[in-house]
Amino acid sequence: VYRMDNGLLAGVTPGKAVVDCATLRVEDMVDLESEVHARGGRFLEAPVSGSKVPAQQGQLIFMTAGDEKLHGEIQEELGAMGKDSLYCGPVGAATRMKLVVNLVMGAQLAALAEGIALAEALGLSTADLQCVLDQGAMASPMLKLKGPLMAKALYESNFPLKYAHKDMRFALQEAESSGQAVPTC
């Protein structure tokens, strides 16, 4: 999309702004920023937290990095699609934040699946498990949404597994490059 004939970079001229909401590798975002700047443009990476339903409801959370002034200038546009935007620092920081968020979400969903399976194996009510989870320290919108569906073996996806896998792979690459172990993943 960026580099193809008549791609996005072909349209970048001095003063034009590019706001990229994709979740790519950090080095891809850094390269894109350099290419946009080389053409006189401005660049802001802006991956989101939220899937289909939050997008439809304007409840995305934007994590941005790069041109901080541009972040401030597009608050109205971000507000039309999301409930919040957080400026994370230089390009790469928003991607890293998104990858950490998705790593936590993946680990949470894996733990929920294992808990439901264990509850069922022990003859416990998954509805009771959900009740305890919803009222305790583990309560979260993700558990409240996914728990009852998972207990009924309803696995409709709002975020394709191939993208979740990509994000987990990228997060693990970032962990490895930083020297930080993430043994739960």
Short mmCIF file of C-alpha atoms in Angstrom, two decimals:
data_model
loop_
_atom_site.label_atom_id
_atom_site.label_comp_id
_atom_site.label_asym_id
_atom_site.label_seq_id
_atom_site.Cartn_x
_atom_site.Cartn_y
_atom_site.Cartn_z
CA VAL A 1 0.00 0.00 0.00
CA TYR A 2 2.83 2.38 0.80
CA ARG A 3 5.35 1.51 -1.88
CA MET A 4 3.24 0.15 -4.75
CA ASP A 5 2.73 2.14 -7.94
CA ASN A 6 0.52 5.09 -7.02
CA GLY A 7 0.70 3.93 -3.41
CA LEU A 8 0.41 6.08 -0.35
CA LEU A 9 4.00 7.35 -0.48
CA ALA A 10 3.47 8.62 -4.02
CA GLY A 11 0.89 11.05 -2.65
CA VAL A 12 3.03 12.38 0.18
CA THR A 13 4.09 15.97 -0.47
CA PRO A 14 5.43 18.63 1.89
CA GLY A 15 2.98 19.27 4.70
CA LYS A 16 0.82 16.18 4.12
CA ALA A 17 0.14 14.05 7.17
CA VAL A 18 0.02 10.27 7.33
CA VAL A 19 -1.72 8.62 10.29
CA ASP A 20 -1.19 4.86 10.17
CA CYS A 21 -3.45 2.66 12.31
CA ALA A 22 -1.87 -0.64 11.25
CA THR A 23 -0.08 -2.93 13.65
CA LEU A 24 3.23 -3.68 11.98
CA ARG A 25 6.71 -4.37 13.31
CA VAL A 26 8.39 -1.45 15.07
CA GLU A 27 11.12 -1.30 12.41
CA ASP A 28 8.44 -1.07 9.68
CA MET A 29 6.92 1.98 11.38
CA VAL A 30 10.33 3.60 11.80
CA ASP A 31 11.07 3.02 8.10
CA LEU A 32 7.67 4.43 7.07
CA GLU A 33 8.22 7.51 9.18
CA SER A 34 11.60 8.07 7.48
CA GLU A 35 10.09 7.67 4.03
CA VAL A 36 7.24 10.08 4.79
CA HIS A 37 9.67 12.62 6.25
CA ALA A 38 11.95 12.27 3.20
CA ARG A 39 9.01 13.49 1.10
CA GLY A 40 8.32 16.40 3.45
CA GLY A 41 5.36 14.79 5.18
CA ARG A 42 4.40 14.27 8.80
CA PHE A 43 3.87 10.85 10.36
CA LEU A 44 1.92 9.50 13.29
CA GLU A 45 1.54 5.82 14.07
CA ALA A 46 -1.83 5.17 15.70
CA PRO A 47 -2.65 1.50 16.28
CA VAL A 48 -5.87 0.83 18.18
CA SER A 49 -7.08 -1.32 21.01
CA GLY A 50 -10.52 -2.65 20.23
CA SER A 51 -12.08 -4.84 17.60
CA LYS A 52 -15.24 -4.87 15.52
CA VAL A 53 -17.84 -3.91 18.14
CA PRO A 54 -15.81 -1.10 19.80
CA ALA A 55 -15.04 0.25 16.32
CA GLN A 56 -18.73 0.27 15.43
CA GLN A 57 -19.50 2.06 18.71
CA GLY A 58 -16.68 4.62 18.45
CA GLN A 59 -15.01 3.09 21.52
CA LEU A 60 -11.50 2.38 20.19
CA ILE A 61 -8.44 3.43 22.15
CA PHE A 62 -5.70 4.98 20.02
CA MET A 63 -2.07 4.65 20.99
CA THR A 64 -0.06 7.18 19.01
CA ALA A 65 3.62 7.92 18.50
CA GLY A 66 5.67 10.19 16.31
CA ASP A 67 4.57 13.73 15.52
CA GLU A 68 3.15 14.90 18.87
CA LYS A 69 1.80 18.12 17.38
CA LEU A 70 -0.12 16.07 14.78
CA HIS A 71 -1.50 13.92 17.61
CA GLY A 72 -2.96 17.07 19.14
CA GLU A 73 -4.28 18.37 15.84
CA ILE A 74 -6.33 15.25 15.03
CA GLN A 75 -8.07 14.77 18.38
CA GLU A 76 -11.48 15.52 16.84
CA GLU A 77 -10.99 12.82 14.20
CA LEU A 78 -9.67 10.30 16.72
CA GLY A 79 -12.59 11.18 19.00
CA ALA A 80 -15.05 10.30 16.25
CA MET A 81 -13.70 6.75 16.24
CA GLY A 82 -12.48 6.27 19.77
CA LYS A 83 -13.03 7.03 23.40
CA ASP A 84 -9.39 7.91 24.13
CA SER A 85 -6.00 8.49 22.60
CA LEU A 86 -2.70 8.19 24.37
CA TYR A 87 0.53 9.71 23.05
CA CYS A 88 3.32 7.19 23.73
CA GLY A 89 6.47 8.95 22.44
CA PRO A 90 8.66 8.49 19.38
CA VAL A 91 7.61 6.25 16.49
CA GLY A 92 7.70 2.64 17.57
CA ALA A 93 6.39 3.32 21.07
CA ALA A 94 2.72 3.04 20.05
CA THR A 95 3.34 -0.23 18.26
CA ARG A 96 5.17 -1.56 21.30
CA MET A 97 2.27 -0.50 23.55
CA LYS A 98 -0.26 -2.19 21.25
CA LEU A 99 1.80 -5.40 21.23
CA VAL A 100 2.02 -5.42 25.04
CA VAL A 101 -1.75 -4.83 25.31
CA ASN A 102 -2.45 -7.70 22.90
CA LEU A 103 0.00 -9.96 24.74
CA VAL A 104 -1.86 -9.33 28.02
CA MET A 105 -5.21 -9.92 26.31
CA GLY A 106 -4.02 -13.18 24.76
CA ALA A 107 -2.67 -14.44 28.07
CA GLN A 108 -5.94 -13.46 29.80
CA LEU A 109 -8.04 -15.32 27.24
CA ALA A 110 -5.81 -18.40 27.43
CA ALA A 111 -6.12 -18.43 31.23
CA LEU A 112 -9.91 -18.05 30.95
CA ALA A 113 -10.11 -20.99 28.52
CA GLU A 114 -8.04 -23.16 30.86
CA GLY A 115 -10.16 -22.11 33.85
CA ILE A 116 -13.40 -22.96 32.06
CA ALA A 117 -12.00 -26.35 30.99
CA LEU A 118 -10.85 -27.11 34.53
CA ALA A 119 -14.19 -26.02 36.04
CA GLU A 120 -16.02 -28.32 33.64
CA ALA A 121 -13.63 -31.22 34.36
CA LEU A 122 -14.23 -30.73 38.09
CA GLY A 123 -18.00 -30.67 37.65
CA LEU A 124 -18.31 -27.00 38.55
CA SER A 125 -20.81 -24.61 37.04
CA THR A 126 -19.25 -22.33 34.45
CA ALA A 127 -22.04 -19.84 35.21
CA ASP A 128 -20.88 -19.79 38.85
CA LEU A 129 -17.28 -19.35 37.71
CA GLN A 130 -18.36 -16.41 35.58
CA CYS A 131 -20.26 -14.90 38.52
CA VAL A 132 -17.18 -15.04 40.74
CA LEU A 133 -14.91 -13.65 38.01
CA ASP A 134 -17.33 -10.80 37.23
CA GLN A 135 -17.48 -9.70 40.88
CA GLY A 136 -13.91 -10.19 41.96
CA ALA A 137 -10.54 -8.65 41.31
CA MET A 138 -10.37 -10.40 37.94
CA ALA A 139 -13.45 -8.59 36.60
CA SER A 140 -12.91 -7.07 33.18
CA PRO A 141 -14.96 -6.27 30.09
CA MET A 142 -13.05 -9.01 28.20
CA LEU A 143 -13.94 -11.71 30.74
CA LYS A 144 -17.54 -10.50 30.92
CA LEU A 145 -17.86 -10.65 27.12
CA LYS A 146 -15.91 -13.80 26.30
CA GLY A 147 -16.50 -15.98 29.38
CA PRO A 148 -20.16 -16.87 28.77
CA LEU A 149 -19.52 -17.43 25.06
CA MET A 150 -16.51 -19.66 25.70
CA ALA A 151 -18.47 -21.67 28.28
CA LYS A 152 -21.05 -22.39 25.56
CA ALA A 153 -18.31 -23.20 22.98
CA LEU A 154 -19.32 -20.15 20.91
CA TYR A 155 -16.14 -18.88 19.33
CA GLU A 156 -17.23 -16.20 16.87
CA SER A 157 -14.22 -14.03 16.25
CA ASN A 158 -14.16 -10.26 16.31
CA PHE A 159 -10.41 -10.34 15.65
CA PRO A 160 -9.05 -13.02 13.31
CA LEU A 161 -6.72 -15.52 14.95
CA LYS A 162 -4.06 -14.98 12.27
CA TYR A 163 -3.76 -11.33 13.36
CA ALA A 164 -3.68 -12.22 17.05
CA HIS A 165 -0.92 -14.73 16.26
CA LYS A 166 1.00 -12.08 14.30
CA ASP A 167 0.76 -9.63 17.19
CA MET A 168 1.87 -12.26 19.71
CA ARG A 169 4.82 -13.16 17.47
CA PHE A 170 5.80 -9.49 17.17
CA ALA A 171 5.43 -9.01 20.95
CA LEU A 172 7.68 -12.00 21.61
CA GLN A 173 10.24 -10.58 19.16
CA GLU A 174 10.16 -7.28 21.06
CA ALA A 175 10.56 -9.16 24.38
CA GLU A 176 13.53 -11.06 23.01
CA SER A 177 15.20 -7.94 21.63
CA SER A 178 14.78 -6.19 24.99
CA GLY A 179 16.03 -9.18 26.99
CA GLN A 180 12.74 -9.38 28.91
CA ALA A 181 11.44 -12.89 29.47
CA VAL A 182 7.71 -13.49 29.04
CA PRO A 183 7.34 -17.09 30.21
CA THR A 184 3.52 -17.14 30.20
CA CYS A 185 3.57 -16.78 26.43
#
